[in-house]
Amino acid sequence: MKIQPANRRLGILLSGRGSNFEAIANQIASGKLRADIAVVISNVETAAGLERARTRGLETVYLPSKQRQREDFDREVVEILKKHDVSLVVLAGFMRILSRVFLEAFPFGILNIHPALLPSFPGTDAQQKTLDYGVKFSGCTVHFVDDTLDGGPIIAQAVVPVLDSDDAETLSLRILREEHRIYSEAIDLVLSGRCEIEGRRVRIRD
Ligand code: GRF
């Protein structure tokens, strides 16, 4: 199946510091990534990423998620994204599981980045799990979001070594540098309409 977003308008969802969002915004500003950030949505009022987005003059929305039914919250997020004519949703440190309401509104239209080489170490604290397990290489993964935890079809990965001297912070930083590079590349691939999905495999056409 060929993936072809209807336009190049991105909706960014974040809950924290927003360094991936900022890297994407920088790539767009420098003309290396042809896309528009239509809206930045956060469920955390104090998220640094939200402030970074405001400083850039982007459209931002804070939508509290606490004590709300997952489906109700997701329905509202979808409404905002549709209102802004978003065709590709980019999760950038968005700390929530998406319900069917959200997934069905954007089939193969939601991307996530994870700080490990999936399917190893899904979920939270991936870098600490990586160190505890003792693997010698780690990295990051950009994937389509489906109804499994960090389990959707993989678009791009990058590898970094795990050093004996690493702690979670130094490993996270090394991985983050690669995250900032491959997220924009993966977004570009998806927007370009060159991605084809067959089962779990995402193939890139020339
Ligand atoms: C990143 O490590 C990303 O892989 C994970 O959440 C973190 C978000 O960092 N999904 P930032 O908010 O983009 O700086």
JSON list of N, CA, C and O in Angstrom, two decimals, residues 156-180:
[
{"chain": "A", "resi": 156, "resn": "ALA", "atom": "N", "xyz": [12.51, 4.44, 9.68]},
{"chain": "A", "resi": 156, "resn": "ALA", "atom": "CA", "xyz": [13.95, 4.75, 9.70]},
{"chain": "A", "resi": 156, "resn": "ALA", "atom": "C", "xyz": [14.54, 4.41, 11.06]},
{"chain": "A", "resi": 156, "resn": "ALA", "atom": "O", "xyz": [13.85, 4.48, 12.09]},
{"chain": "A", "resi": 157, "resn": "GLN", "atom": "N", "xyz": [15.82, 4.02, 11.04]},
{"chain": "A", "resi": 157, "resn": "GLN", "atom": "CA", "xyz": [16.55, 3.78, 12.29]},
{"chain": "A", "resi": 157, "resn": "GLN", "atom": "C", "xyz": [17.97, 4.32, 12.15]},
{"chain": "A", "resi": 157, "resn": "GLN", "atom": "O", "xyz": [18.50, 4.40, 11.03]},
{"chain": "A", "resi": 158, "resn": "ALA", "atom": "N", "xyz": [18.56, 4.67, 13.27]},
{"chain": "A", "resi": 158, "resn": "ALA", "atom": "CA", "xyz": [19.98, 5.04, 13.29]},
{"chain": "A", "resi": 158, "resn": "ALA", "atom": "C", "xyz": [20.62, 4.34, 14.48]},
{"chain": "A", "resi": 158, "resn": "ALA", "atom": "O", "xyz": [19.98, 4.14, 15.51]},
{"chain": "A", "resi": 159, "resn": "VAL", "atom": "N", "xyz": [21.88, 3.97, 14.31]},
{"chain": "A", "resi": 159, "resn": "VAL", "atom": "CA", "xyz": [22.58, 3.18, 15.32]},
{"chain": "A", "resi": 159, "resn": "VAL", "atom": "C", "xyz": [23.66, 4.03, 16.00]},
{"chain": "A", "resi": 159, "resn": "VAL", "atom": "O", "xyz": [24.35, 4.80, 15.33]},
{"chain": "A", "resi": 160, "resn": "VAL", "atom": "N", "xyz": [23.80, 3.89, 17.31]},
{"chain": "A", "resi": 160, "resn": "VAL", "atom": "CA", "xyz": [24.94, 4.49, 18.03]},
{"chain": "A", "resi": 160, "resn": "VAL", "atom": "C", "xyz": [25.57, 3.42, 18.91]},
{"chain": "A", "resi": 160, "resn": "VAL", "atom": "O", "xyz": [24.88, 2.49, 19.35]},
{"chain": "A", "resi": 161, "resn": "PRO", "atom": "N", "xyz": [26.87, 3.55, 19.19]},
{"chain": "A", "resi": 161, "resn": "PRO", "atom": "CA", "xyz": [27.49, 2.59, 20.11]},
{"chain": "A", "resi": 161, "resn": "PRO", "atom": "C", "xyz": [27.10, 2.89, 21.55]},
{"chain": "A", "resi": 161, "resn": "PRO", "atom": "O", "xyz": [26.80, 4.03, 21.90]},
{"chain": "A", "resi": 162, "resn": "VAL", "atom": "N", "xyz": [27.09, 1.84, 22.37]},
{"chain": "A", "resi": 162, "resn": "VAL", "atom": "CA", "xyz": [26.94, 2.03, 23.82]},
{"chain": "A", "resi": 162, "resn": "VAL", "atom": "C", "xyz": [28.34, 1.89, 24.41]},
{"chain": "A", "resi": 162, "resn": "VAL", "atom": "O", "xyz": [29.01, 0.87, 24.20]},
{"chain": "A", "resi": 163, "resn": "LEU", "atom": "N", "xyz": [28.81, 2.92, 25.09]},
{"chain": "A", "resi": 163, "resn": "LEU", "atom": "CA", "xyz": [30.18, 2.91, 25.62]},
{"chain": "A", "resi": 163, "resn": "LEU", "atom": "C", "xyz": [30.19, 2.42, 27.06]},
{"chain": "A", "resi": 163, "resn": "LEU", "atom": "O", "xyz": [29.22, 2.59, 27.81]},
{"chain": "A", "resi": 164, "resn": "ASP", "atom": "N", "xyz": [31.32, 1.85, 27.47]},
{"chain": "A", "resi": 164, "resn": "ASP", "atom": "CA", "xyz": [31.44, 1.36, 28.85]},
{"chain": "A", "resi": 164, "resn": "ASP", "atom": "C", "xyz": [31.25, 2.49, 29.86]},
{"chain": "A", "resi": 164, "resn": "ASP", "atom": "O", "xyz": [30.77, 2.28, 30.97]},
{"chain": "A", "resi": 165, "resn": "SER", "atom": "N", "xyz": [31.62, 3.68, 29.44]},
{"chain": "A", "resi": 165, "resn": "SER", "atom": "CA", "xyz": [31.54, 4.83, 30.36]},
{"chain": "A", "resi": 165, "resn": "SER", "atom": "C", "xyz": [30.14, 5.45, 30.40]},
{"chain": "A", "resi": 165, "resn": "SER", "atom": "O", "xyz": [29.91, 6.38, 31.18]},
{"chain": "A", "resi": 166, "resn": "ASP", "atom": "N", "xyz": [29.22, 4.94, 29.59]},
{"chain": "A", "resi": 166, "resn": "ASP", "atom": "CA", "xyz": [27.90, 5.60, 29.50]},
{"chain": "A", "resi": 166, "resn": "ASP", "atom": "C", "xyz": [27.07, 5.47, 30.77]},
{"chain": "A", "resi": 166, "resn": "ASP", "atom": "O", "xyz": [27.08, 4.43, 31.44]},
{"chain": "A", "resi": 167, "resn": "ASP", "atom": "N", "xyz": [26.33, 6.54, 31.04]},
{"chain": "A", "resi": 167, "resn": "ASP", "atom": "CA", "xyz": [25.16, 6.42, 31.92]},
{"chain": "A", "resi": 167, "resn": "ASP", "atom": "C", "xyz": [23.96, 6.82, 31.06]},
{"chain": "A", "resi": 167, "resn": "ASP", "atom": "O", "xyz": [24.12, 7.15, 29.87]},
{"chain": "A", "resi": 168, "resn": "ALA", "atom": "N", "xyz": [22.77, 6.81, 31.66]},
{"chain": "A", "resi": 168, "resn": "ALA", "atom": "CA", "xyz": [21.56, 7.05, 30.85]},
{"chain": "A", "resi": 168, "resn": "ALA", "atom": "C", "xyz": [21.63, 8.42, 30.17]},
{"chain": "A", "resi": 168, "resn": "ALA", "atom": "O", "xyz": [21.16, 8.59, 29.04]},
{"chain": "A", "resi": 169, "resn": "GLU", "atom": "N", "xyz": [22.28, 9.38, 30.87]},
{"chain": "A", "resi": 169, "resn": "GLU", "atom": "CA", "xyz": [22.31, 10.73, 30.31]},
{"chain": "A", "resi": 169, "resn": "GLU", "atom": "C", "xyz": [23.22, 10.82, 29.08]},
{"chain": "A", "resi": 169, "resn": "GLU", "atom": "O", "xyz": [22.83, 11.39, 28.06]},
{"chain": "A", "resi": 170, "resn": "THR", "atom": "N", "xyz": [24.40, 10.27, 29.18]},
{"chain": "A", "resi": 170, "resn": "THR", "atom": "CA", "xyz": [25.33, 10.37, 28.03]},
{"chain": "A", "resi": 170, "resn": "THR", "atom": "C", "xyz": [24.81, 9.55, 26.84]},
{"chain": "A", "resi": 170, "resn": "THR", "atom": "O", "xyz": [24.91, 10.00, 25.69]},
{"chain": "A", "resi": 171, "resn": "LEU", "atom": "N", "xyz": [24.23, 8.39, 27.13]},
{"chain": "A", "resi": 171, "resn": "LEU", "atom": "CA", "xyz": [23.68, 7.59, 26.03]},
{"chain": "A", "resi": 171, "resn": "LEU", "atom": "C", "xyz": [22.50, 8.31, 25.39]},
{"chain": "A", "resi": 171, "resn": "LEU", "atom": "O", "xyz": [22.37, 8.37, 24.16]},
{"chain": "A", "resi": 172, "resn": "SER", "atom": "N", "xyz": [21.64, 8.91, 26.23]},
{"chain": "A", "resi": 172, "resn": "SER", "atom": "CA", "xyz": [20.47, 9.63, 25.71]},
{"chain": "A", "resi": 172, "resn": "SER", "atom": "C", "xyz": [20.91, 10.74, 24.77]},
{"chain": "A", "resi": 172, "resn": "SER", "atom": "O", "xyz": [20.31, 10.95, 23.72]},
{"chain": "A", "resi": 173, "resn": "LEU", "atom": "N", "xyz": [21.96, 11.45, 25.16]},
{"chain": "A", "resi": 173, "resn": "LEU", "atom": "CA", "xyz": [22.44, 12.58, 24.34]},
{"chain": "A", "resi": 173, "resn": "LEU", "atom": "C", "xyz": [22.94, 12.11, 22.98]},
{"chain": "A", "resi": 173, "resn": "LEU", "atom": "O", "xyz": [22.66, 12.72, 21.95]},
{"chain": "A", "resi": 174, "resn": "ARG", "atom": "N", "xyz": [23.69, 11.00, 23.00]},
{"chain": "A", "resi": 174, "resn": "ARG", "atom": "CA", "xyz": [24.22, 10.45, 21.74]},
{"chain": "A", "resi": 174, "resn": "ARG", "atom": "C", "xyz": [23.06, 10.02, 20.83]},
{"chain": "A", "resi": 174, "resn": "ARG", "atom": "O", "xyz": [23.09, 10.26, 19.63]},
{"chain": "A", "resi": 175, "resn": "ILE", "atom": "N", "xyz": [22.06, 9.39, 21.44]},
{"chain": "A", "resi": 175, "resn": "ILE", "atom": "CA", "xyz": [20.89, 8.95, 20.65]},
{"chain": "A", "resi": 175, "resn": "ILE", "atom": "C", "xyz": [20.11, 10.17, 20.14]},
{"chain": "A", "resi": 175, "resn": "ILE", "atom": "O", "xyz": [19.68, 10.21, 18.98]},
{"chain": "A", "resi": 176, "resn": "LEU", "atom": "N", "xyz": [19.98, 11.18, 21.00]},
{"chain": "A", "resi": 176, "resn": "LEU", "atom": "CA", "xyz": [19.18, 12.36, 20.65]},
{"chain": "A", "resi": 176, "resn": "LEU", "atom": "C", "xyz": [19.71, 13.06, 19.40]},
{"chain": "A", "resi": 176, "resn": "LEU", "atom": "O", "xyz": [18.95, 13.53, 18.56]},
{"chain": "A", "resi": 177, "resn": "ARG", "atom": "N", "xyz": [21.04, 13.10, 19.29]},
{"chain": "A", "resi": 177, "resn": "ARG", "atom": "CA", "xyz": [21.63, 13.74, 18.09]},
{"chain": "A", "resi": 177, "resn": "ARG", "atom": "C", "xyz": [21.15, 13.04, 16.83]},
{"chain": "A", "resi": 177, "resn": "ARG", "atom": "O", "xyz": [20.85, 13.67, 15.82]},
{"chain": "A", "resi": 178, "resn": "GLU", "atom": "N", "xyz": [21.04, 11.72, 16.90]},
{"chain": "A", "resi": 178, "resn": "GLU", "atom": "CA", "xyz": [20.55, 10.94, 15.73]},
{"chain": "A", "resi": 178, "resn": "GLU", "atom": "C", "xyz": [19.04, 11.12, 15.56]},
{"chain": "A", "resi": 178, "resn": "GLU", "atom": "O", "xyz": [18.55, 11.17, 14.43]},
{"chain": "A", "resi": 179, "resn": "GLU", "atom": "N", "xyz": [18.32, 11.22, 16.67]},
{"chain": "A", "resi": 179, "resn": "GLU", "atom": "CA", "xyz": [16.87, 11.47, 16.58]},
{"chain": "A", "resi": 179, "resn": "GLU", "atom": "C", "xyz": [16.62, 12.74, 15.78]},
{"chain": "A", "resi": 179, "resn": "GLU", "atom": "O", "xyz": [15.77, 12.79, 14.89]},
{"chain": "A", "resi": 180, "resn": "HIS", "atom": "N", "xyz": [17.37, 13.78, 16.12]},
{"chain": "A", "resi": 180, "resn": "HIS", "atom": "CA", "xyz": [17.17, 15.08, 15.48]},
{"chain": "A", "resi": 180, "resn": "HIS", "atom": "C", "xyz": [17.44, 15.01, 13.98]},
{"chain": "A", "resi": 180, "resn": "HIS", "atom": "O", "xyz": [16.89, 15.78, 13.21]}
]
